[in-house]
Amino acid sequence: MKFLLEADLEKLAKWLRFLGQDVEVLKGAINKRDVLSYADRVFITTSKKWERHLASWGISYLIIPKDDWEVQLCLIVKYFRIKPKLLLNRCPYCNSQLISVSKEYVKDSIPPLVYEFSYDFTQCLQCESIFWKGTHFPKMEKMLKHILKRC
């Protein structure tokens, strides 16, 4: 699925990317030109004032409740039938695809203990961020289960 989120939904965007979704975030104020440049995406907003405009522009959209990113994520997962699995195949920062890399390839870019004890490294070709399944991964899985119980 391809989404476009308003600027204040960055945390939600990051979690949707963890689930393998292609998510772009509008920077700054919402305007017709920017929204139409992403016409192939579902626009996610918390503002009902855009509903009439989005409909007249022919943009697919979903209006979600404000403030609680966990409920927002749960609603989007359920509404779009997104498989609730941490795929971790997209960069949470820039949305680019991640590629698998060897430990040796990233050895000089990661802490020594990470090199010694971690595995399954990926890297973003766009922003060059490096990721691995460390002790945070089970916590992320637990958090996702908690979130899915909220809706």
Coordinates of N, CA, C and O in Angstrom, one line a residue:
M1 N 0.8 -1.2 0.0 CA 0.0 0.0 0.0 C 0.9 1.2 0.0 O 2.0 1.2 0.6
K2 N 0.4 2.3 -0.6 CA 1.2 3.5 -0.7 C 0.4 4.6 0.0 O -0.8 4.8 -0.3
F3 N 1.0 5.3 1.0 CA 0.3 6.3 1.7 C 1.0 7.7 1.7 O 2.2 7.7 1.4
L4 N 0.3 8.7 1.9 CA 0.8 10.1 2.0 C 0.2 10.6 3.3 O -1.0 10.6 3.5
L5 N 1.0 11.0 4.3 CA 0.6 11.4 5.6 C 0.9 12.9 5.8 O 1.9 13.4 5.2
E6 N 0.0 13.6 6.5 CA 0.3 15.0 6.8 C 1.5 15.1 7.8 O 1.8 14.1 8.5
A7 N 2.1 16.2 7.9 CA 3.4 16.4 8.5 C 3.4 16.0 10.0 O 4.4 15.5 10.5
D8 N 2.3 16.2 10.7 CA 2.3 15.9 12.2 C 2.1 14.4 12.5 O 1.9 14.0 13.6
L9 N 2.2 13.5 11.5 CA 2.0 12.1 11.7 C 3.3 11.3 11.4 O 3.2 10.2 11.0
E10 N 4.4 11.9 11.8 CA 5.7 11.3 11.6 C 5.9 9.9 12.3 O 6.4 9.0 11.7
K11 N 5.4 9.9 13.5 CA 5.6 8.6 14.3 C 4.7 7.5 13.7 O 5.2 6.4 13.6
L12 N 3.6 7.9 13.3 CA 2.7 6.9 12.6 C 3.4 6.4 11.3 O 3.4 5.2 11.0
A13 N 4.0 7.4 10.5 CA 4.7 7.0 9.3 C 5.8 6.0 9.6 O 5.9 5.1 8.8
K14 N 6.5 6.3 10.6 CA 7.7 5.4 10.9 C 7.2 4.0 11.2 O 7.7 3.0 10.7
W15 N 6.1 3.8 12.0 CA 5.5 2.5 12.3 C 4.9 1.8 11.1 O 5.1 0.6 10.9
L16 N 4.3 2.6 10.2 CA 3.8 2.0 9.0 C 4.9 1.5 8.1 O 4.9 0.4 7.5
R17 N 6.0 2.2 8.1 CA 7.2 1.7 7.4 C 7.8 0.5 8.0 O 8.3 -0.4 7.3
F18 N 7.8 0.4 9.3 CA 8.2 -0.9 10.0 C 7.4 -2.1 9.5 O 7.9 -3.2 9.4
L19 N 6.1 -1.8 9.1 CA 5.3 -2.9 8.6 C 5.4 -3.0 7.1 O 4.6 -3.8 6.5
G20 N 6.3 -2.4 6.5 CA 6.6 -2.6 5.1 C 5.8 -1.7 4.1 O 5.9 -1.9 2.9
Q21 N 5.1 -0.7 4.7 CA 4.3 0.2 3.8 C 5.1 1.3 3.3 O 6.0 1.9 3.9
D22 N 4.8 1.7 2.1 CA 5.5 2.8 1.4 C 4.8 4.1 1.8 O 3.6 4.4 1.4
V23 N 5.4 4.9 2.6 CA 4.8 6.1 3.3 C 5.7 7.4 3.0 O 6.8 7.4 3.4
E24 N 5.0 8.3 2.4 CA 5.6 9.7 2.2 C 4.9 10.6 3.2 O 3.7 10.4 3.5
V25 N 5.6 11.6 3.7 CA 5.1 12.6 4.6 C 5.2 14.0 4.0 O 6.2 14.4 3.5
L26 N 4.0 14.7 3.9 CA 4.0 16.1 3.4 C 4.7 16.9 4.5 O 4.4 16.9 5.6
K27 N 5.6 17.7 4.0 CA 6.3 18.7 4.9 C 5.6 20.0 4.8 O 5.3 20.5 3.7
G28 N 5.3 20.7 5.9 CA 4.6 22.0 5.9 C 3.1 21.9 5.7 O 2.5 20.8 5.9
A29 N 2.5 23.0 5.3 CA 1.1 23.1 5.2 C 0.6 22.2 4.0 O 1.3 22.1 3.0
I30 N -0.6 21.7 4.2 CA -1.2 20.9 3.1 C -1.7 21.8 2.0 O -2.3 22.9 2.3
N31 N -1.4 21.5 0.8 CA -1.9 22.3 -0.3 C -2.2 21.4 -1.5 O -1.7 20.3 -1.6
K32 N -3.1 21.9 -2.4 CA -3.6 21.1 -3.5 C -2.4 20.5 -4.4 O -2.4 19.4 -4.8
R33 N -1.5 21.4 -4.7 CA -0.4 21.0 -5.6 C 0.4 19.8 -5.1 O 0.6 18.8 -5.8
D34 N 0.7 19.9 -3.8 CA 1.5 18.8 -3.2 C 0.7 17.5 -3.1 O 1.2 16.4 -3.4
V35 N -0.6 17.6 -2.7 CA -1.4 16.4 -2.6 C -1.6 15.8 -3.9 O -1.5 14.5 -4.1
L36 N -1.8 16.6 -5.0 CA -2.0 16.0 -6.3 C -0.8 15.4 -6.9 O -0.8 14.5 -7.7
S37 N 0.4 15.8 -6.4 CA 1.6 15.2 -6.9 C 1.8 13.8 -6.4 O 2.7 13.1 -6.8
Y38 N 1.0 13.4 -5.4 CA 1.0 12.1 -4.8 C -0.3 11.4 -5.0 O -0.8 10.7 -4.2
A39 N -0.9 11.6 -6.1 CA -2.3 11.2 -6.4 C -2.4 9.6 -6.4 O -3.5 9.1 -6.2
D40 N -1.3 8.9 -6.5 CA -1.4 7.4 -6.5 C -1.4 6.9 -5.0 O -1.4 5.7 -4.8
R41 N -1.4 7.8 -4.0 CA -1.3 7.3 -2.6 C -2.6 7.6 -1.9 O -3.4 8.5 -2.3
V42 N -2.9 6.9 -0.8 CA -4.0 7.2 0.0 C -3.5 8.3 1.0 O -2.5 8.1 1.7
F43 N -4.2 9.4 1.1 CA -3.9 10.5 1.9 C -4.5 10.3 3.3 O -5.7 10.1 3.4
I44 N -3.6 10.3 4.3 CA -4.1 10.1 5.7 C -4.0 11.5 6.4 O -2.9 12.1 6.5
T45 N -5.1 11.9 7.0 CA -5.1 13.2 7.7 C -6.0 13.1 9.0 O -6.8 12.2 9.1
T46 N -5.8 14.0 9.9 CA -6.6 14.1 11.1 C -7.6 15.3 10.9 O -8.4 15.5 11.9
S47 N -7.6 15.9 9.8 CA -8.4 17.1 9.6 C -9.6 16.9 8.7 O -9.4 16.6 7.5
K48 N -10.8 17.0 9.3 CA -12.0 16.9 8.5 C -12.2 18.0 7.5 O -12.9 17.8 6.5
K49 N -11.5 19.1 7.7 CA -11.7 20.3 6.8 C -11.2 20.0 5.4 O -11.6 20.6 4.4
W50 N -10.4 18.9 5.2 CA -9.9 18.6 3.9 C -10.7 17.6 3.1 O -10.5 17.4 1.9
E51 N -11.7 17.0 3.8 CA -12.5 16.0 3.2 C -13.2 16.4 1.9 O -13.1 15.7 0.9
R52 N -13.8 17.5 1.8 CA -14.5 18.0 0.6 C -13.5 18.2 -0.5 O -13.8 17.9 -1.6
H53 N -12.4 18.8 -0.2 CA -11.3 19.1 -1.2 C -10.8 17.8 -1.8 O -10.7 17.6 -3.0
L54 N -10.4 16.9 -0.9 CA -9.8 15.6 -1.3 C -10.8 14.9 -2.2 O -10.4 14.3 -3.3
A55 N -12.1 14.8 -1.8 CA -13.1 14.1 -2.7 C -13.2 14.8 -4.0 O -13.2 14.1 -5.1
S56 N -13.2 16.1 -4.1 CA -13.4 16.8 -5.4 C -12.1 16.7 -6.2 O -12.2 16.7 -7.5
W57 N -11.0 16.5 -5.6 CA -9.7 16.3 -6.4 C -9.5 14.8 -6.8 O -8.6 14.5 -7.5
G58 N -10.4 13.9 -6.4 CA -10.3 12.5 -6.7 C -9.2 11.8 -6.0 O -8.7 10.8 -6.5
I59 N -8.9 12.3 -4.8 CA -7.8 11.6 -4.0 C -8.4 10.6 -3.0 O -9.4 11.0 -2.3
S60 N -7.9 9.4 -2.9 CA -8.3 8.5 -1.9 C -7.8 9.0 -0.6 O -6.6 9.5 -0.5
Y61 N -8.6 8.9 0.5 CA -8.2 9.5 1.7 C -8.8 8.7 2.9 O -9.8 8.0 2.7
L62 N -8.3 8.9 4.1 CA -8.8 8.4 5.3 C -8.6 9.4 6.4 O -7.5 9.9 6.5
I63 N -9.6 9.8 7.1 CA -9.5 10.7 8.2 C -9.5 9.9 9.5 O -10.3 9.0 9.7
I64 N -8.4 10.1 10.3 CA -8.2 9.4 11.5 C -8.3 10.3 12.7 O -8.1 11.5 12.6
P65 N -8.5 9.7 13.9 CA -8.6 10.6 15.1 C -7.2 11.2 15.4 O -6.2 10.7 15.1
K66 N -7.3 12.4 16.1 CA -6.0 13.1 16.4 C -5.4 12.5 17.7 O -6.0 11.7 18.4
D67 N -4.1 12.8 17.9 CA -3.4 12.6 19.1 C -2.9 11.3 19.5 O -1.8 11.2 20.0
D68 N -3.6 10.2 19.3 CA -3.1 8.9 19.8 C -2.6 8.0 18.6 O -3.3 7.4 17.9
W69 N -1.3 8.1 18.4 CA -0.7 7.4 17.3 C -0.9 5.9 17.3 O -1.0 5.2 16.3
E70 N -1.0 5.3 18.5 CA -1.3 3.8 18.6 C -2.6 3.5 18.0 O -2.8 2.5 17.3
V71 N -3.7 4.2 18.4 CA -5.0 4.0 17.9 C -5.0 4.3 16.3 O -5.6 3.5 15.6
Q72 N -4.3 5.3 15.9 CA -4.2 5.6 14.5 C -3.6 4.4 13.7 O -4.2 4.0 12.7
L73 N -2.5 3.9 14.2 CA -1.9 2.7 13.6 C -2.8 1.5 13.5 O -3.0 0.9 12.5
C74 N -3.5 1.3 14.7 CA -4.4 0.1 14.7 C -5.5 0.3 13.7 O -5.8 -0.7 13.0
L75 N -6.1 1.4 13.6 CA -7.2 1.7 12.7 C -6.7 1.5 11.2 O -7.5 0.9 10.4
I76 N -5.6 2.0 10.9 CA -5.1 1.9 9.5 C -4.8 0.4 9.2 O -5.1 -0.1 8.1
V77 N -4.2 -0.3 10.1 CA -3.9 -1.7 9.9 C -5.2 -2.5 9.7 O -5.3 -3.3 8.7
K78 N -6.2 -2.2 10.5 CA -7.5 -2.9 10.3 C -8.2 -2.5 9.0 O -8.7 -3.3 8.3
Y79 N -8.3 -1.2 8.8 CA -9.0 -0.7 7.7 C -8.5 -1.1 6.3 O -9.2 -1.5 5.4
F80 N -7.1 -1.1 6.2 CA -6.5 -1.5 4.9 C -6.0 -3.0 4.9 O -5.4 -3.4 4.0
R81 N -6.4 -3.7 6.0 CA -6.0 -5.1 6.1 C -4.5 -5.3 5.9 O -4.1 -6.2 5.1
I82 N -3.7 -4.5 6.6 CA -2.3 -4.6 6.5 C -1.8 -5.8 7.4 O -2.3 -5.8 8.6
K83 N -1.0 -6.6 6.9 CA -0.5 -7.7 7.8 C 0.3 -7.1 8.9 O 1.3 -6.4 8.7
P84 N 0.0 -7.4 10.2 CA 0.6 -6.8 11.3 C 1.9 -7.5 11.7 O 2.1 -8.2 12.7
K85 N 2.9 -7.4 10.8 CA 4.2 -8.0 11.0 C 5.3 -7.0 10.7 O 5.3 -6.3 9.8
L86 N 6.3 -7.0 11.6 CA 7.4 -6.1 11.4 C 8.3 -6.6 10.3 O 9.1 -7.5 10.5
L87 N 8.2 -6.1 9.1 CA 9.0 -6.5 8.0 C 10.4 -5.8 8.0 O 11.3 -6.4 7.5
L88 N 10.4 -4.6 8.5 CA 11.6 -3.8 8.6 C 12.4 -3.8 7.3 O 13.6 -4.0 7.2
N89 N 11.7 -3.6 6.2 CA 12.3 -3.5 4.9 C 12.3 -2.2 4.2 O 12.8 -2.0 3.1
R90 N 11.8 -1.2 5.0 CA 11.9 0.2 4.5 C 12.6 1.1 5.5 O 12.4 0.8 6.7
C91 N 13.3 2.1 5.1 CA 13.9 3.0 6.0 C 12.9 3.8 6.8 O 12.1 4.5 6.2
P92 N 12.9 3.8 8.1 CA 11.9 4.5 8.9 C 12.2 6.1 8.8 O 11.3 6.8 9.1
Y93 N 13.3 6.5 8.3 CA 13.6 7.9 8.2 C 13.3 8.5 6.8 O 12.7 9.6 6.8
C94 N 13.6 7.8 5.8 CA 13.4 8.4 4.4 C 12.5 7.5 3.5 O 12.3 8.0 2.4
N95 N 12.1 6.4 3.9 CA 11.1 5.5 3.2 C 11.7 4.7 2.1 O 11.0 4.0 1.4
S96 N 13.0 4.8 1.9 CA 13.7 4.0 0.8 C 13.7 2.5 1.2 O 13.7 2.1 2.4
Q97 N 13.8 1.6 0.2 CA 14.0 0.2 0.5 C 15.3 -0.1 1.2 O 16.3 0.6 0.9
L98 N 15.3 -1.0 2.1 CA 16.6 -1.4 2.8 C 17.1 -2.7 2.0 O 16.4 -3.5 1.5
I99 N 18.4 -2.8 2.0 CA 19.1 -4.0 1.4 C 19.9 -4.7 2.5 O 20.4 -4.1 3.4
S100 N 19.9 -6.0 2.4 CA 20.7 -6.8 3.3 C 22.2 -6.5 3.1 O 22.6 -6.4 1.9
V101 N 23.0 -6.4 4.1 CA 24.4 -6.2 4.0 C 25.1 -7.1 5.1 O 24.5 -7.5 6.1
S102 N 26.3 -7.5 4.8 CA 27.1 -8.3 5.7 C 27.6 -7.6 6.9 O 27.8 -6.3 6.8
K103 N 27.9 -8.3 8.0 CA 28.5 -7.7 9.1 C 29.8 -7.0 8.8 O 30.1 -5.9 9.3
E104 N 30.6 -7.6 7.9 CA 31.9 -7.1 7.6 C 31.7 -5.8 6.8 O 32.6 -4.9 7.0
Y105 N 30.7 -5.7 6.0 CA 30.5 -4.5 5.2 C 30.2 -3.3 6.1 O 30.7 -2.1 5.8
V106 N 29.6 -3.4 7.2 CA 29.2 -2.3 8.1 C 30.1 -2.3 9.4 O 29.9 -1.4 10.2
K107 N 31.1 -3.1 9.5 CA 31.9 -3.2 10.7 C 32.4 -1.9 11.2 O 32.4 -1.6 12.4
D108 N 32.9 -1.1 10.3 CA 33.5 0.2 10.7 C 32.5 1.3 11.0 O 32.8 2.4 11.5
S109 N 31.2 1.0 10.8 CA 30.1 2.0 11.0 C 29.2 1.7 12.2 O 28.3 2.4 12.4
I110 N 29.5 0.6 12.9 CA 28.6 0.2 14.0 C 29.5 0.0 15.3 O 30.7 -0.2 15.2
P111 N 28.9 0.1 16.4 CA 29.6 -0.2 17.7 C 30.2 -1.6 17.8 O 29.6 -2.5 17.2
P112 N 31.3 -1.8 18.4 CA 32.0 -3.1 18.5 C 31.1 -4.2 19.1 O 31.1 -5.3 18.6
L113 N 30.3 -3.9 20.1 CA 29.4 -4.9 20.7 C 28.3 -5.3 19.8 O 27.8 -6.4 19.7
V114 N 27.8 -4.3 19.0 CA 26.8 -4.6 18.0 C 27.4 -5.6 16.9 O 26.8 -6.6 16.6
Y115 N 28.6 -5.3 16.5 CA 29.3 -6.2 15.6 C 29.4 -7.6 16.1 O 29.2 -8.6 15.4
E116 N 29.8 -7.7 17.4 CA 30.0 -9.0 18.0 C 28.7 -9.8 18.2 O 28.7 -11.0 18.0
F117 N 27.7 -9.2 18.6 CA 26.5 -9.9 19.1 C 25.3 -9.8 18.1 O 24.3 -10.6 18.3
S118 N 25.3 -9.0 17.2 CA 24.1 -8.8 16.3 C 24.2 -9.5 15.0 O 25.3 -9.9 14.6
Y119 N 23.1 -9.5 14.3 CA 23.1 -10.2 13.0 C 22.0 -9.5 12.1 O 21.3 -8.6 12.6
D120 N 21.8 -10.0 11.0 CA 20.7 -9.5 10.1 C 20.8 -8.0 9.9 O 19.8 -7.3 10.2
F121 N 21.9 -7.5 9.3 CA 22.0 -6.1 9.1 C 21.4 -5.7 7.7 O 21.4 -6.4 6.8
T122 N 20.8 -4.5 7.8 CA 20.3 -3.9 6.5 C 20.8 -2.4 6.5 O 21.2 -1.8 7.5
Q123 N 20.8 -1.9 5.2 CA 21.2 -0.5 5.1 C 20.4 0.2 4.1 O 19.9 -0.4 3.1
C124 N 20.1 1.5 4.3 CA 19.4 2.3 3.4 C 20.4 2.9 2.4 O 21.4 3.5 2.7
L125 N 20.1 2.7 1.1 CA 21.0 3.2 0.1 C 20.8 4.7 -0.1 O 21.7 5.4 -0.6
Q126 N 19.7 5.3 0.3 CA 19.4 6.7 0.2 C 20.1 7.5 1.3 O 20.9 8.4 1.0
C127 N 19.8 7.2 2.6 CA 20.4 8.0 3.7 C 21.6 7.3 4.3 O 22.2 7.8 5.2
E128 N 21.8 6.0 4.0 CA 22.9 5.2 4.4 C 22.8 4.8 5.9 O 23.8 4.3 6.5
S129 N 21.6 4.9 6.5 CA 21.4 4.4 7.9 C 21.6 2.9 7.9 O 21.2 2.2 6.9
I130 N 22.1 2.4 9.0 CA 22.3 1.0 9.2 C 21.4 0.5 10.3 O 21.2 1.2 11.3
F131 N 20.8 -0.7 10.1 CA 19.8 -1.3 11.0 C 20.2 -2.7 11.3 O 20.8 -3.4 10.4
W132 N 19.8 -3.2 12.5 CA 20.0 -4.6 12.9 C 19.0 -5.0 13.9 O 18.4 -4.1 14.5
K133 N 18.7 -6.3 14.0 CA 17.8 -6.8 15.0 C 18.5 -7.0 16.3 O 19.2 -8.0 16.5
G134 N 18.4 -6.0 17.1 CA 19.1 -6.0 18.5 C 18.0 -6.3 19.5 O 17.0 -6.9 19.3
T135 N 18.4 -5.9 20.7 CA 17.5 -6.2 21.9 C 16.1 -5.4 21.7 O 15.2 -5.7 22.4
H136 N 16.1 -4.4 20.9 CA 14.9 -3.6 20.7 C 13.8 -4.3 19.9 O 12.7 -4.0 20.0
F137 N 14.2 -5.3 19.1 CA 13.3 -6.0 18.2 C 12.2 -6.7 19.0 O 11.0 -6.5 18.7
P138 N 12.4 -7.5 20.0 CA 11.3 -8.1 20.8 C 10.4 -7.0 21.4 O 9.2 -7.2 21.6
K139 N 11.0 -5.9 21.8 CA 10.2 -4.8 22.4 C 9.3 -4.2 21.4 O 8.1 -3.9 21.7
M140 N 9.8 -4.1 20.2 CA 8.9 -3.6 19.1 C 7.8 -4.5 18.8 O 6.6 -4.1 18.6
E141 N 8.1 -5.8 18.8 CA 7.0 -6.8 18.6 C 6.0 -6.8 19.7 O 4.8 -6.9 19.4
K142 N 6.4 -6.6 20.9 CA 5.5 -6.5 22.1 C 4.7 -5.3 22.0 O 3.4 -5.3 22.2
M143 N 5.3 -4.2 21.6 CA 4.5 -2.9 21.4 C 3.5 -3.1 20.3 O 2.3 -2.6 20.5
L144 N 3.8 -3.7 19.2 CA 2.8 -3.9 18.1 C 1.6 -4.8 18.6 O 0.5 -4.4 18.3
K145 N 1.9 -5.8 19.4 CA 0.8 -6.6 19.9 C -0.1 -5.8 20.8 O -1.3 -5.9 20.8
H146 N 0.5 -5.0 21.6 CA -0.2 -4.1 22.5 C -1.1 -3.1 21.7 O -2.3 -2.9 22.1
I147 N -0.5 -2.5 20.7 CA -1.3 -1.6 19.9 C -2.5 -2.3 19.2 O -3.6 -1.7 19.2
L148 N -2.3 -3.5 18.7 CA -3.4 -4.1 18.0 C -4.5 -4.5 18.9 O -5.6 -4.8 18.5
K149 N -4.3 -4.6 20.2 CA -5.3 -4.9 21.2 C -6.2 -3.7 21.5 O -7.3 -3.8 22.1
R150 N -5.8 -2.5 21.0 CA -6.5 -1.3 21.4 C -7.6 -1.0 20.5 O -8.4 0.0 20.7
C151 N -7.8 -1.7 19.4 CA -9.0 -1.4 18.5 C -9.8 -2.7 18.2 O -9.4 -3.7 18.5

